[in-house]
Structures are given as structure tokens and as C-alpha cells.
Coordinates of C-alpha atoms and ligand atoms in Angstrom, one line a residue:
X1 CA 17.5 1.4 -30.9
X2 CA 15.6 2.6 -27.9
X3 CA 17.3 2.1 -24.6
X4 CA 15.9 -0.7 -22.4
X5 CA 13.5 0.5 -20.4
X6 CA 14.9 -0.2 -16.8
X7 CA 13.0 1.1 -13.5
X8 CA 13.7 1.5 -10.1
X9 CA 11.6 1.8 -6.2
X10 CA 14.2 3.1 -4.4
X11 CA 12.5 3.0 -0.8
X12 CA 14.5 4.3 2.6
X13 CA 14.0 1.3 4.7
X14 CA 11.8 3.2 7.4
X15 CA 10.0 -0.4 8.5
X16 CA 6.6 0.7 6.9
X17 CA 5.0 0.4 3.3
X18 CA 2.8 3.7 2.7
X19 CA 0.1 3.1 0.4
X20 CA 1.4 5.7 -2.0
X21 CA 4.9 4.4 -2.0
X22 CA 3.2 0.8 -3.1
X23 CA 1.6 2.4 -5.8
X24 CA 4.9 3.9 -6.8
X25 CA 6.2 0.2 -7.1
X26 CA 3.3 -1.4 -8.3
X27 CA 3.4 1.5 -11.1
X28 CA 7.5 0.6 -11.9
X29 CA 6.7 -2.9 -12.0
X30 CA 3.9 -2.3 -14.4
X31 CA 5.4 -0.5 -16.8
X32 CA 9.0 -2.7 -16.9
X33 CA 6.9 -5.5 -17.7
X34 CA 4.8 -4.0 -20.4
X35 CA 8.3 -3.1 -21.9
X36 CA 10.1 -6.0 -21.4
X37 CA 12.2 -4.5 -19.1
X38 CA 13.7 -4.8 -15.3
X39 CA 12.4 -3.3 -12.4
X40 CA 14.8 -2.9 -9.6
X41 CA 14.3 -2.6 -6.5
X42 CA 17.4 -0.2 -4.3
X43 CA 17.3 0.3 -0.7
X44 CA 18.2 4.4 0.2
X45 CA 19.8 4.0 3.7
X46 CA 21.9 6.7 3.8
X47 CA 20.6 8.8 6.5
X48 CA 21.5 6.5 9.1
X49 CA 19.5 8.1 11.8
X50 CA 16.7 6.5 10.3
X51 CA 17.8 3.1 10.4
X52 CA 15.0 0.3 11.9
X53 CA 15.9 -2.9 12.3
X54 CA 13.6 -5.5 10.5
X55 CA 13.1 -2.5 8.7
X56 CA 13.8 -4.3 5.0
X57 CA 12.4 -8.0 5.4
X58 CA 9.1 -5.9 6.2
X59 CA 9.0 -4.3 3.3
X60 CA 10.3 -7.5 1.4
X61 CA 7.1 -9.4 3.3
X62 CA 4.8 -6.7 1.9
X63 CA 5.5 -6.2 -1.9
X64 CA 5.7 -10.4 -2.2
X65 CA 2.3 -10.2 -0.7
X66 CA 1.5 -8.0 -3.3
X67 CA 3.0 -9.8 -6.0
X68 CA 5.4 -7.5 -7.1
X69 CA 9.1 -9.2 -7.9
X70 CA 11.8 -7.5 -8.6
X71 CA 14.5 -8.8 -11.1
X72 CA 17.6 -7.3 -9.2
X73 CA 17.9 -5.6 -6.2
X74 CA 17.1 -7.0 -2.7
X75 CA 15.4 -10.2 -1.9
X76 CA 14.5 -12.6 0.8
X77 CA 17.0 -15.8 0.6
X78 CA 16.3 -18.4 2.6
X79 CA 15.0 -16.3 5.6
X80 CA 17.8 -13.8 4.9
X81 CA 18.1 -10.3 3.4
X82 CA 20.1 -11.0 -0.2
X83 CA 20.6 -9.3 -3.4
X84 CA 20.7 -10.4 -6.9
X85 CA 21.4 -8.9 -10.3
X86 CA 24.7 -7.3 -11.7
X87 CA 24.6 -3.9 -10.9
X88 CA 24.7 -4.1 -7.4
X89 CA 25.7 -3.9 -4.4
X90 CA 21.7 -2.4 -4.3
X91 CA 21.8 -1.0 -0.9
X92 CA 23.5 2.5 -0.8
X93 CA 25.4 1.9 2.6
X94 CA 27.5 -0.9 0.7
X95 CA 28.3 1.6 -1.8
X96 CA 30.0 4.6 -0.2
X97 CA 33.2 3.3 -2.2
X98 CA 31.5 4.6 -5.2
X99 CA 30.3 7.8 -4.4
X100 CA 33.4 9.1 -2.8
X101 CA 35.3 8.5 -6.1
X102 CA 32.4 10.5 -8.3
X103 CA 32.7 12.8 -5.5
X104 CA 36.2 13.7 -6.0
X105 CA 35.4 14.4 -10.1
X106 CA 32.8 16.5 -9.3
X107 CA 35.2 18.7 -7.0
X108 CA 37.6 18.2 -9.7
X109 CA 35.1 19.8 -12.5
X110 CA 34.6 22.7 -9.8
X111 CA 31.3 21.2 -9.6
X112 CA 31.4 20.8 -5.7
X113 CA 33.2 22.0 -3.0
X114 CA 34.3 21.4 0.6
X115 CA 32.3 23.7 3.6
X116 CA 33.7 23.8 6.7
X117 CA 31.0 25.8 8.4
X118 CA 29.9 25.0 12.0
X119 CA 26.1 24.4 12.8
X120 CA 26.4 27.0 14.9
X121 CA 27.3 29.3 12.0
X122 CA 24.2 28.0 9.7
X123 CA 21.9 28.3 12.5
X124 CA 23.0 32.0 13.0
X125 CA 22.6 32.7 9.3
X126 CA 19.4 30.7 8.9
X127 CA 18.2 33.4 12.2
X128 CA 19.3 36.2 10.7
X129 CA 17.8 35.2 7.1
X130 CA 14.6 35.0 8.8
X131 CA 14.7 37.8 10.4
X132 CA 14.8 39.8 7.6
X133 CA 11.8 37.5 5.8
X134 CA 14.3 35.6 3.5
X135 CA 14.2 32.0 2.6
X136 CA 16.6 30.2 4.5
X137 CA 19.9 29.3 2.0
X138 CA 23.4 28.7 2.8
X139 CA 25.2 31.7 2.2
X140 CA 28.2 30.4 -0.2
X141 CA 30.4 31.2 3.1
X142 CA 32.8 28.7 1.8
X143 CA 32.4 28.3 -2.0
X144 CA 35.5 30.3 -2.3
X145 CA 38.1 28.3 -0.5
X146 CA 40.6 26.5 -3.1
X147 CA 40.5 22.8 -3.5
X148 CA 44.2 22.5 -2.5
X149 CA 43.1 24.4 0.8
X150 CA 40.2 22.7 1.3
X151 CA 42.0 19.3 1.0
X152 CA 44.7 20.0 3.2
X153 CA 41.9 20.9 6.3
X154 CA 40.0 17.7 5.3
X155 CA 42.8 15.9 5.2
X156 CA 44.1 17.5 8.6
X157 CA 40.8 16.2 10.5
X158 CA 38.5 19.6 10.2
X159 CA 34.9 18.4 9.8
X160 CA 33.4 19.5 6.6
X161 CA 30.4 18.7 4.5
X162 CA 31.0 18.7 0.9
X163 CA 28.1 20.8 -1.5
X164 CA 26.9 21.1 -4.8
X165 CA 28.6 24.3 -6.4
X166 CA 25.3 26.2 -9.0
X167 CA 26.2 28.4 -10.9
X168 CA 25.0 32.3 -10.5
X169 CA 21.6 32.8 -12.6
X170 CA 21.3 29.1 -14.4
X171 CA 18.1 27.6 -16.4
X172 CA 17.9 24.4 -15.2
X173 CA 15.3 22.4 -17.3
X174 CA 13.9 18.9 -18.0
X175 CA 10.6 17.5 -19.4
X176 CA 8.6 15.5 -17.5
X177 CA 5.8 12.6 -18.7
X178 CA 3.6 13.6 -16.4
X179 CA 4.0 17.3 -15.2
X180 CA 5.5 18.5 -18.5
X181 CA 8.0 20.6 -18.6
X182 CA 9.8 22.4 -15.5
X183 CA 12.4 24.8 -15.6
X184 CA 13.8 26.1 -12.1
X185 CA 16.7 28.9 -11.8
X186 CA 19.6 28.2 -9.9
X187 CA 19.3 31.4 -8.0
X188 CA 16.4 29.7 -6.2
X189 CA 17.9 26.6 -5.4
X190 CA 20.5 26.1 -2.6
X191 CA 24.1 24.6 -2.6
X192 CA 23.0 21.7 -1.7
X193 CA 24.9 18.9 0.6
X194 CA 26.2 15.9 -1.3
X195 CA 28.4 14.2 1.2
X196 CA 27.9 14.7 5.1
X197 CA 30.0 14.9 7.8
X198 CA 30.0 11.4 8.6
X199 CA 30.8 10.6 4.9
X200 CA 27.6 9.6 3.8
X201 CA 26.1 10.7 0.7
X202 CA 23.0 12.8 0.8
X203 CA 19.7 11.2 -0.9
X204 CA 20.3 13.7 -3.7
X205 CA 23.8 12.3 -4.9
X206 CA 23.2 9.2 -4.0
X207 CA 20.1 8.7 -6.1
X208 CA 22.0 10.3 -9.0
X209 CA 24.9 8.3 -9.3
X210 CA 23.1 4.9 -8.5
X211 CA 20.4 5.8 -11.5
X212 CA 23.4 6.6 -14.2
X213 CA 25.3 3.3 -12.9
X214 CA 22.5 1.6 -12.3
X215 CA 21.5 2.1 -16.1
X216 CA 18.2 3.3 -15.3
X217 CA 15.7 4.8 -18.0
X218 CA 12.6 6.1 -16.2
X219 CA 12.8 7.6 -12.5
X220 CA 9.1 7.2 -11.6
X221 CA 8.5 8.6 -8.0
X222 CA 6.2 10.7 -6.1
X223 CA 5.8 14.2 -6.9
X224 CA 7.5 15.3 -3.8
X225 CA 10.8 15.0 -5.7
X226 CA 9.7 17.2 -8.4
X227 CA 11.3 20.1 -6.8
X228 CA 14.6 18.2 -6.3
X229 CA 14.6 17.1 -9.8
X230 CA 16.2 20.5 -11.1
X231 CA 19.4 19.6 -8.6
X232 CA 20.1 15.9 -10.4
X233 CA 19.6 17.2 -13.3
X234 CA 22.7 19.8 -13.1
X235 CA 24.6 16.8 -11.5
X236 CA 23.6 14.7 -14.6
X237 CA 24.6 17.6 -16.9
X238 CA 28.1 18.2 -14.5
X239 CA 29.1 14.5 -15.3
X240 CA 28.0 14.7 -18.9
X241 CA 25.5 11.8 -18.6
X242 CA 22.1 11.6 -19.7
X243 CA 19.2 11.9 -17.7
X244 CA 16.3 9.3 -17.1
X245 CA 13.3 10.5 -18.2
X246 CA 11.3 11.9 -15.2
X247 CA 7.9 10.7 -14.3
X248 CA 6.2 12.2 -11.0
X249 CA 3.5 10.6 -9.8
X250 CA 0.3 12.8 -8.2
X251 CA -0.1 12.7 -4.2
X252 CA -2.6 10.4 -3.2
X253 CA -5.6 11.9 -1.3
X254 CA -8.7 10.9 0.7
X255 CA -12.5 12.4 0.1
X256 CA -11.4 15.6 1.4
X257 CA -9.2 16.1 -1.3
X258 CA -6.4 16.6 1.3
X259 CA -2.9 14.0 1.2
X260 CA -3.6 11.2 3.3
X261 CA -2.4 11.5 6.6
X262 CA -1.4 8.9 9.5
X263 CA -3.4 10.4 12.1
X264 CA -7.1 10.4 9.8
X265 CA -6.2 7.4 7.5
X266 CA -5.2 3.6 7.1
X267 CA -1.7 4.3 5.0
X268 CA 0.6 1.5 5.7
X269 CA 0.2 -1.4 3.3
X270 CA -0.3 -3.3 6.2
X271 CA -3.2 -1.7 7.5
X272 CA -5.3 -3.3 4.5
X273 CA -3.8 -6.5 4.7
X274 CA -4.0 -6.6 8.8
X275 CA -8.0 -5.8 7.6
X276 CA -8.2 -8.8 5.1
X277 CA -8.4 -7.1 1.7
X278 CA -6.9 -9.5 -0.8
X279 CA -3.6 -8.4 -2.7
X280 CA -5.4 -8.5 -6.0
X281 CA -8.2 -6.1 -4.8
X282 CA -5.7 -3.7 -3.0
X283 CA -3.8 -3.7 -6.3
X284 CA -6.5 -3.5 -9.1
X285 CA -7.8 -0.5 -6.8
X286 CA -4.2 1.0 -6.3
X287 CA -3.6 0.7 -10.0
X288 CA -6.6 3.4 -10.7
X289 CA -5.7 6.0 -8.3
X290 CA -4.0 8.3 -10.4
X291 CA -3.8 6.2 -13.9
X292 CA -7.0 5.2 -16.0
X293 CA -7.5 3.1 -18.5
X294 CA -8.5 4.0 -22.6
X295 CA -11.8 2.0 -21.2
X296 CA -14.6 1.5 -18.7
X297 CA -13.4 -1.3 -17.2
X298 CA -12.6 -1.7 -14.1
X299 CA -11.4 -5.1 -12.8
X300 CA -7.8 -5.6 -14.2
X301 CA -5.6 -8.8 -13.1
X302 CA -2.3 -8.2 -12.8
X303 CA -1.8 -9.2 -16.4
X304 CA -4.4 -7.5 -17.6
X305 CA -2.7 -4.0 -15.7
X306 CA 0.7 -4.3 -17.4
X307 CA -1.2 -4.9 -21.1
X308 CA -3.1 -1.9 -20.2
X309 CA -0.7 0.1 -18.4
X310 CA 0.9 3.6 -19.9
X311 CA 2.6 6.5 -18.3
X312 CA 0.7 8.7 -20.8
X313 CA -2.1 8.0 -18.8
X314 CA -1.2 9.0 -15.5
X315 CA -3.0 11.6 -14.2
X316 CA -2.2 15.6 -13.6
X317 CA -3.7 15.7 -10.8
X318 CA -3.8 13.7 -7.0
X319 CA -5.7 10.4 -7.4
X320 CA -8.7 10.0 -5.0
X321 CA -8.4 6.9 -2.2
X322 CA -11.7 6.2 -2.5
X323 CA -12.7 3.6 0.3
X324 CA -15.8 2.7 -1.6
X325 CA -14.4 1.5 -4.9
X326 CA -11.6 -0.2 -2.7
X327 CA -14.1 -2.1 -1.3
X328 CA -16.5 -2.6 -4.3
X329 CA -12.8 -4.1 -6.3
X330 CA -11.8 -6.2 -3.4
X331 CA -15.6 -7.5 -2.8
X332 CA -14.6 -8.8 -6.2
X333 CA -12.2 -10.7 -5.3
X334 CA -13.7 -11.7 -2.8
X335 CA -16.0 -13.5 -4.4
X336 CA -14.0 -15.4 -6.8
X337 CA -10.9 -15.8 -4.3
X338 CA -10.3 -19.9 -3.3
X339 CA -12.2 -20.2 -0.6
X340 CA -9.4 -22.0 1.6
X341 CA -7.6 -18.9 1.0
X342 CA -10.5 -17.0 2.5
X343 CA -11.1 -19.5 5.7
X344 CA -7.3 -19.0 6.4
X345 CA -7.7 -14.9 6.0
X346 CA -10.9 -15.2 8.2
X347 CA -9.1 -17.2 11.2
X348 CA -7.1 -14.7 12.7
X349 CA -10.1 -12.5 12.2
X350 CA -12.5 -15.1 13.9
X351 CA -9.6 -16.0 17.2
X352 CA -9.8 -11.4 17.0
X353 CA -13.3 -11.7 17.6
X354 CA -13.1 -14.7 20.3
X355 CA -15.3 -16.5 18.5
X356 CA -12.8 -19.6 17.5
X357 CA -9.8 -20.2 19.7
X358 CA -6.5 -20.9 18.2
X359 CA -6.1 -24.5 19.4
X360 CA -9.6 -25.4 17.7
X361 CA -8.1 -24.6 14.1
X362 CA -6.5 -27.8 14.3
X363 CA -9.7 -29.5 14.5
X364 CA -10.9 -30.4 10.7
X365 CA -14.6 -31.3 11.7
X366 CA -14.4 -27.4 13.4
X367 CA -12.5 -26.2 10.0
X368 CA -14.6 -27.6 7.8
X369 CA -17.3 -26.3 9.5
X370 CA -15.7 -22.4 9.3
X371 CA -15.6 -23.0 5.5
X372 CA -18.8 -23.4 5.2
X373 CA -19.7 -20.2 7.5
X374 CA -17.1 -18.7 4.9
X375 CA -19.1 -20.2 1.8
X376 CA -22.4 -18.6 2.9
X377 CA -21.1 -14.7 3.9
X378 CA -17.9 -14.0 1.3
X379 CA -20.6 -12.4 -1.0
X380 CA -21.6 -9.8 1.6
X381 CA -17.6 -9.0 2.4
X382 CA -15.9 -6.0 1.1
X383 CA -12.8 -7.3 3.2
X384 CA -12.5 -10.1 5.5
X385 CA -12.5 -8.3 8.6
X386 CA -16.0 -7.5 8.4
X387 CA -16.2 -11.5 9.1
X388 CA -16.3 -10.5 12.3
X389 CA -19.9 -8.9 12.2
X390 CA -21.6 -11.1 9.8
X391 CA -20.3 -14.2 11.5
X392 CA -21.6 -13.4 15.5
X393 CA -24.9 -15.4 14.9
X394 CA -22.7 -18.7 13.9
X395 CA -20.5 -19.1 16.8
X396 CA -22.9 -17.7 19.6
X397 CA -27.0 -18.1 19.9
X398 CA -27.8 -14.6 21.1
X399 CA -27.7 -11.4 19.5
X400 CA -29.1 -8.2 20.1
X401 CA -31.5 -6.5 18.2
X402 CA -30.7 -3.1 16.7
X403 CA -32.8 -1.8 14.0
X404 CA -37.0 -1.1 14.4
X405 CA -37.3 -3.9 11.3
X406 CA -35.8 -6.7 13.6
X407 CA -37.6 -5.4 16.5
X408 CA -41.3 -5.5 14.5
X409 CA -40.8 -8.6 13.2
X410 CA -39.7 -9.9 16.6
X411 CA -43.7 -8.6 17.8
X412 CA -44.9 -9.5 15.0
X413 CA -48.0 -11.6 16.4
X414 CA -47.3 -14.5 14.3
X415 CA -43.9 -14.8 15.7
X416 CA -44.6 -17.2 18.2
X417 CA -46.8 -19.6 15.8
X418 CA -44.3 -19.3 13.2
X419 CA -42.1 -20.4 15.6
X420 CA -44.0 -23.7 17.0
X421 CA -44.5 -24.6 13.4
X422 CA -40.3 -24.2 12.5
X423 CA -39.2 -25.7 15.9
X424 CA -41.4 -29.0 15.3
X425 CA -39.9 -29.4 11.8
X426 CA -36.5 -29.0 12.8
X427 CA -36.3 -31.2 15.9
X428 CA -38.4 -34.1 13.4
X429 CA -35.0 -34.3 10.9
X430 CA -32.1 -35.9 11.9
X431 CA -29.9 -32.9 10.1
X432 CA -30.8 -29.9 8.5
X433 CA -29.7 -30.7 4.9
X434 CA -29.8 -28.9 2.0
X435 CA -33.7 -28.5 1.2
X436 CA -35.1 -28.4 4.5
X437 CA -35.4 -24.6 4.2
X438 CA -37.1 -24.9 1.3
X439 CA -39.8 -27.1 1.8
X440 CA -40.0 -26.4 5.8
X441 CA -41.2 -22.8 5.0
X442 CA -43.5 -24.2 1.8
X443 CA -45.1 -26.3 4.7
X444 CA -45.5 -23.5 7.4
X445 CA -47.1 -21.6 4.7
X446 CA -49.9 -23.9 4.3
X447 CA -50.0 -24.5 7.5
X448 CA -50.0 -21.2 8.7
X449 CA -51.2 -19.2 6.0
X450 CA -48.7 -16.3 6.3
X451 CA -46.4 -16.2 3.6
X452 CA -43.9 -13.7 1.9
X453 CA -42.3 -11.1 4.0
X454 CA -44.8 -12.1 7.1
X455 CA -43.4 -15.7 6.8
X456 CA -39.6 -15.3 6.6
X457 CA -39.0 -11.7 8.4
X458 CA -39.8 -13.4 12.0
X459 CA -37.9 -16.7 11.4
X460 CA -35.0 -15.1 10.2
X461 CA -35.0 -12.3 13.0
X462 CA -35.5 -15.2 15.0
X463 CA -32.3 -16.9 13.3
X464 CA -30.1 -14.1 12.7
X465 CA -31.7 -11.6 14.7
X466 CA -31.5 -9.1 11.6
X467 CA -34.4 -9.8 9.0
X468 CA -31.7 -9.6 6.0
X469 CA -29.1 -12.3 5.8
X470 CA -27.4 -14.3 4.0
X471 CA -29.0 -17.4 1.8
X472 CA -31.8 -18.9 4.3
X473 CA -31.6 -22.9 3.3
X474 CA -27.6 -22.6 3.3
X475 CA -27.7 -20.5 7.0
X476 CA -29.9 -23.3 8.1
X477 CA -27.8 -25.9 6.5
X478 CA -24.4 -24.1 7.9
X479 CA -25.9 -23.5 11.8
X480 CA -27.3 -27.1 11.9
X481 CA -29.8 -28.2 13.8
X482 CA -28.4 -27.8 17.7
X483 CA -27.8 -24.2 16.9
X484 CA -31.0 -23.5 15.2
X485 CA -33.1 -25.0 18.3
X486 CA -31.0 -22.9 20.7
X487 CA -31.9 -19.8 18.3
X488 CA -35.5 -20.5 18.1
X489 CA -35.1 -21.1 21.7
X490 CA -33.3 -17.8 22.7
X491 CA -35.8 -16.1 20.3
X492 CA -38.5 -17.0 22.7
X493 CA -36.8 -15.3 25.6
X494 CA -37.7 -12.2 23.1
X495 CA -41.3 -12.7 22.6
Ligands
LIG1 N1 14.5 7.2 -1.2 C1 13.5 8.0 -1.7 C2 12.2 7.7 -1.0 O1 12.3 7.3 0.1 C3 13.4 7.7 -3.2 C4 13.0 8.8 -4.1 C5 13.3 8.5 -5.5 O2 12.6 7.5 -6.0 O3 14.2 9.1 -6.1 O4 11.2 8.0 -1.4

């Protein structure tokens, strides 16, 4: 029988979700759930420099936005950081216990052995293996003290590091989903650190004895570890385990084809949720950069992902962050999204924009109101920060106008009598209800005789002050009739 298929995001709790290292979860989570399997997710806090506080609820906050639940590994419990499942403890700084046992077998197989070297002495080798254009490489100064030796300075207080011990000239090999197979020599790979000075383990040990214990089947990370790879695969073969089977995920990268970077693009997970995309769109999108579908769709649930989901089509090569079809998926959702979800994502938007103020959301008449502006623009949204644009002309009666259509239709010389004729039909109803749009502008047209473009372009510059908009009975309808009087009447001030 097949092994279960168990999965792990391993994530160093740095305080921030990059966009790639969601993907790399989404993608675990996809694929344990199409094989009835667990996804787990382990926090990597061994380099203890890095430590942020908050650091783990923020991440927590950020995949149950996204939907993606782990079953074991860390949680959120009652406002608290807690962890479930039966392989734990899941955070590697509650584990040092562990490693510093396996530690002692590998030193015991000869596999690993203690350095005592100052950084003084690595720096001066590292100078002088540049200087002569060599790569940088510890030079094995202490690979031949004896255990028995090396245990008594330990033991005596000396500082030491403790490294992997490669053999001379060694094949190291392993086949991998995505990037096939990979073979790397040991005589290019250095003796790596395992355990550090302040008795920590080093990612690369860590990750290897938490996987084996852990029971995990399928590492599926980003390519950056590629190169690592070859180093837990010796320690897998010095401990006589198996191996998971290796999947590297391609870099994501923006329109340039470059990786995305902090300083050009929006990475953090948060970014897109500060800017109102909805976790399904974000998703869906984040699904197809760097896997496709056996189809032409497109729009995928988050059922419909792990039916279609399969490592065997991940892609070679980086997966494009294409803003576009971000925006085209998440317009989407958009769309179809409950629309009190959508007033209470366009709130802080609106307070942003100082067009609501936060004590006014408690007003339901005012809230009501909002959901209706919401109603009338969510089909011209890509993501609800762009509420803030579309929206202006609903909270205040002026706008500016800034393209040559708006301006023409503005001169237009039938502006002003297309104007008497609207402002005497609005101030005659009591409220401007659902068909007074229609049958107001059937009116001026006989009225008037202008019709088609000449008949709505100046009312709704007018309006809106743009001559496209949304629906023009429902902007009517949603502006009311105070508001459209003091448009016609700012409108005038144009003329
Ligand atoms: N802790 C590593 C990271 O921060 C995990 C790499 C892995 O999945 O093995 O990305």
C-alpha cells in the first residue's frame, strides 16, 4: 500500500506572508486534500535572530483568511498560539531535545563532527579563498579531530559548531516531480553546520529530522531549496531513512520575467488583502501561477482546485504574477461575493478615503445606504480598493473633469436645456424611485428632441462628471434626489 500522503509549510515565523510562500501552502493543502491526506503546518524558528514577536498569530490571521486549515501543526486557540496533532511539539525551538539525540548518532556513524574553529579563523580562510578566485568552503580544518577528543573540549566549555562530515568525491542523487532528476557531487558541497554554537539546529538538520519524524511524504517548497536538497538527502541516506519525495516549486515572477521583489512589487499576502481582493480571487489566481489545469477553465473554487489539482502539472518554469488576470479572477468574485461581505470590505476603504467616518457606520439608514452605493459599482471592481475612485461622486457633489469626452459633453450646447428639463422632473417627485430614470429621459426626449448619446452624455457628465458610469436609473435611485439637485446644481457652475 502507498504511504499516506502527508505534507508540510514549514514557514520561519519572520511576521510576513510572501505571496510565493502562500502559494507554497495553498499548493500542500491542495494536494493533501485531493489525497486524503494531512497537511501540516511547522513553524522553523531556529535561527533565533530572526525572531518577531506577533510574528506567528500573523501568519495564523493570513492563511485562515485564506481558507487554508491545517490538520496538525499550530493554530489559534482561543486568542492564543496552540498546537494540535500527535506528532508535535510543531515548533522546532520546543524540539531541541530531539535533535541533540540524532545529533549524537550521526557523530556516532562518523557522519558529523565537532569544529572548534574561531570566526576569526573562517573569515581568514574565506579571504584568502577569495583571493585566489575560489568558492568560499570550510576547509575540513577540524574533520580530523577524534570524537573522544572532540567530546572532552565540548564537554570542557570550548565553543564548537558541530558539521555534516561528506565524503570525498560522492554522487548524491534524488528525483524530483517537478525538476527531474538532480545529481550534485559532494566535492561541491560544503561541510555544512548542523548544530550552532548556541545549540540550535541549523534549518538543514532541523528540516530533516522533523520530515522523517514528522512522517512526511512530499516536501513541496520553493525552488530555492533545490540546491540544499542534495545535503538532506545524504543525511536521509546517513540515518538509513527514506526520503520524501521532492517537489520544487518555480519562483514567482512579475511581467518582467524577473522574481518579484519588495521594493517594485506588492508581495506580502497582506498587501492584497489591505487592497480588498477577496481570498477566493487571490487564491483561484494564486493556484494558476505555476500549475495549469488539463482544461481551459479558469475559475476554480476551492473544491473545484483540489479535484483538479496535480503535481504532474506544475510547471518547469517561474509562473507569471500577472496583475491583470488577478484582477479579471477576483472581479469575479466580486461580483458574486455577498454583498454585506463587500459593504464591510468597502468601509475601511470608504473612512481611507474620508468619505464615511467611522462613527457613522453605526448608523443603519447611513449603512443601508453604502450597500446600495456597493450594489450599483461591485461590477466595475477588480478589488475593493478601487471603491475609492468609483465611489467620489456619492458622498460629495463636485468632481473634476479630466478627460476631453466629459469636457465636450459639459459644452455641449444642449447642456443647459437638458438640464432645466431633468432638474424640473426631479424636484416634481417626492423620491427618485426605481423608474424615474427611465421614463424622465423618455420624456426629455420628446421634449427636447435630443436623444441617444446627445441625451444622456451631458446628464450623466452632469451626474457623475465622467460620461460612462455605472447603471443610470440605479445611480439616480442610489444618489437620491437632494444629491442629484446639488449635482445638477454644481453642474451649472460648469456651464
Ligand atoms: N523554513 C523554510 C522557509 O522558511 C522552509 C523550507 C522547507 O520547506 O523546507 O522557507
Amino acid at each position: 500500500m502507498d504511504k499516506r500522503v502527508r505534507v508540510r509549510f514549514a514557514p520561519s515565523p519572520t511576521g510576513f506572508v510572501h505571496i510565493g510562500s502562500l502559494r507554497t501552502a495553498l499548493y500542500n493543502y491542495l494536494f493533501a486534500k485531493k489525497m486524503q491526506g494531512d497537511y501540516i503546518l511547522r513553524i522553523e524558528d531556529t535561527d533565533q535572530t530572526r525572531f518577531v514577536k506577533g510574528a506567528i498569530e500573523n501568519m495564523l490571521e493570513i492563511f485562515d483568511w485564506a481558507h487554508i486549515h491545517n490538520d496538525e501543526g499550530v493554530i489559534m486557540r482561543d486568542g492564543f498560539v496552540a498546537q494540535h496533532g500527535p506528532a508535535g511539539p510543531y515548533i522546532q525551538s520546543e524540539r531541541l531535545d530531539i535533535y541533540r539525540q540524532y545529533i549524537d548518532q550521526l557523530l556516532e556513524k562518523d557522519c558529523a563532527y565537532y569544529c572548534f574553529c574561531s570566526r576569526d579563523r573562517l573569515s581568514l580562510v574565506k579571504e584568502q579563498q577569495m583571493a585566489k578566485g575560489e568558492t568560499p568552503r570550510y576547509d575540513g580544518h577540524c574533520r580530523a579531530i577524534s570524537l573522544s577528543e572532540a567530546r572532552q573540549r565540548a564537554a570542557s566549555g570550548e565553543a564548537h559548531v558541530i558539521r555534516l562530515k561528506f565524503p570525498e568525491n560522492l554522487d548524491i542523487s534524488f528525483d524530483d516531480i517537478v525538476k527531474g532528476r538532480v545529481t550534485v557531487n559532494t566535492s561541491d558541497l560544503d561541510d555544512q553546520v548542523l548544530m550552532k554554537t548556541d545549540g540550535f539546529p541549523t534549518y538543514h538538520f532541523a528540516v530533516v529530522i522533523d520530515d522523517h519524524l514528522m512522517a512526511i511524504s512530499h516536501v513541496i517548497r520553493g525552488e530555492e531549496w533545490v540546491t540544499s536538497t542534495p545535503k538532506h538527502v545524504f543525511l536521509y541516506q546517513a540515518f538509513g531513512w527514506e526520503a520524501p519525495q521532492f517537489v520544487h516549486l518555480p519562483n514567482i515572477l512579475n511581467r518582467e520575467r524577473k522574481k518579484l521583489s519588495k521594493r517594485q512589487d506588492d508581495v506580502a499576502a497582506s498587501d492584497f488583502r489591505a487592497k480588498g481582493y477577496l481570498p477566493q480571487g487571490l487564491i483561484n489566481f494564486l493556484a494558476l501561477v505555476g500549475w495549469s489545469p488539463d482544461s481551459e477553465q479558469e475559475l476554480f473554487t476551492m473544491e473545484e482546485l483540489i479535484e483538479h489539482f496535480s503535481l504532474e502539472r506544475i510547471s518547469k518554469s517561474g509562473g507569471i504574477f500577472d496583475v491583470d488576470k488577478l484582477n479579471f479572477i477576483n472581479s469575479h468574485y466580486i461580483k458574486t461575493e455577498d454583498i454585506d461581505v463587500l459593504t464591510e470590505l468597502a468601509i475601511p476603504q470608504l473612512i481611507e478615503a474620508g468619505y464615511i467616518t467611522s462613527e457613522e457606520i453605526h448608523d443603519p439608514q447611513k449603512m443601508d445606504w453604502i450597500k446600495g452605493v456597493v450594489t450599483l459599482l461591485r461590477d466595475r471592481l477588480s478589488h475593493m480598493s478601487q471603491i475609492k475612485q468609483e465611489a467620489g461622486i456619492f458622498f460629495k457633489a463636485t468632481y473634476e473633469l479630466n478627460d476631453e469626452e466629459a469636457i465636450a459633453a459639459m459644452r455641449a450646447p444642449q447642456t443647459g436645456i437638458l438640464l432645466d428639463a431633468f432638474e424640473k422632473r426631479a424636484r416634481a417627485v417626492d423620491v427618485i424611485n426605481d423608474d424615474f430614470g427611465k421614463t424622465t429621459f423618455k420624456e426629455i426626449q420628446a421634449e427636447t428632441g435630443f436623444k441617444g448619446k446627445d441625451l444622456y452624455m451631458p446628464i450623466r457628465t452632469a451626474l457623475i462628471g465622467e460620461v460612462h458610469g455605472p447603471d443610470m436609473g440605479l445611480t439616480l435611485k442610489v444618489l437620491g434626489k437632494e444629491n442629484v439637485l446639488a449635482r445638477i446644481a454644481y453642474a451649472r457652475t460648469l456651464l
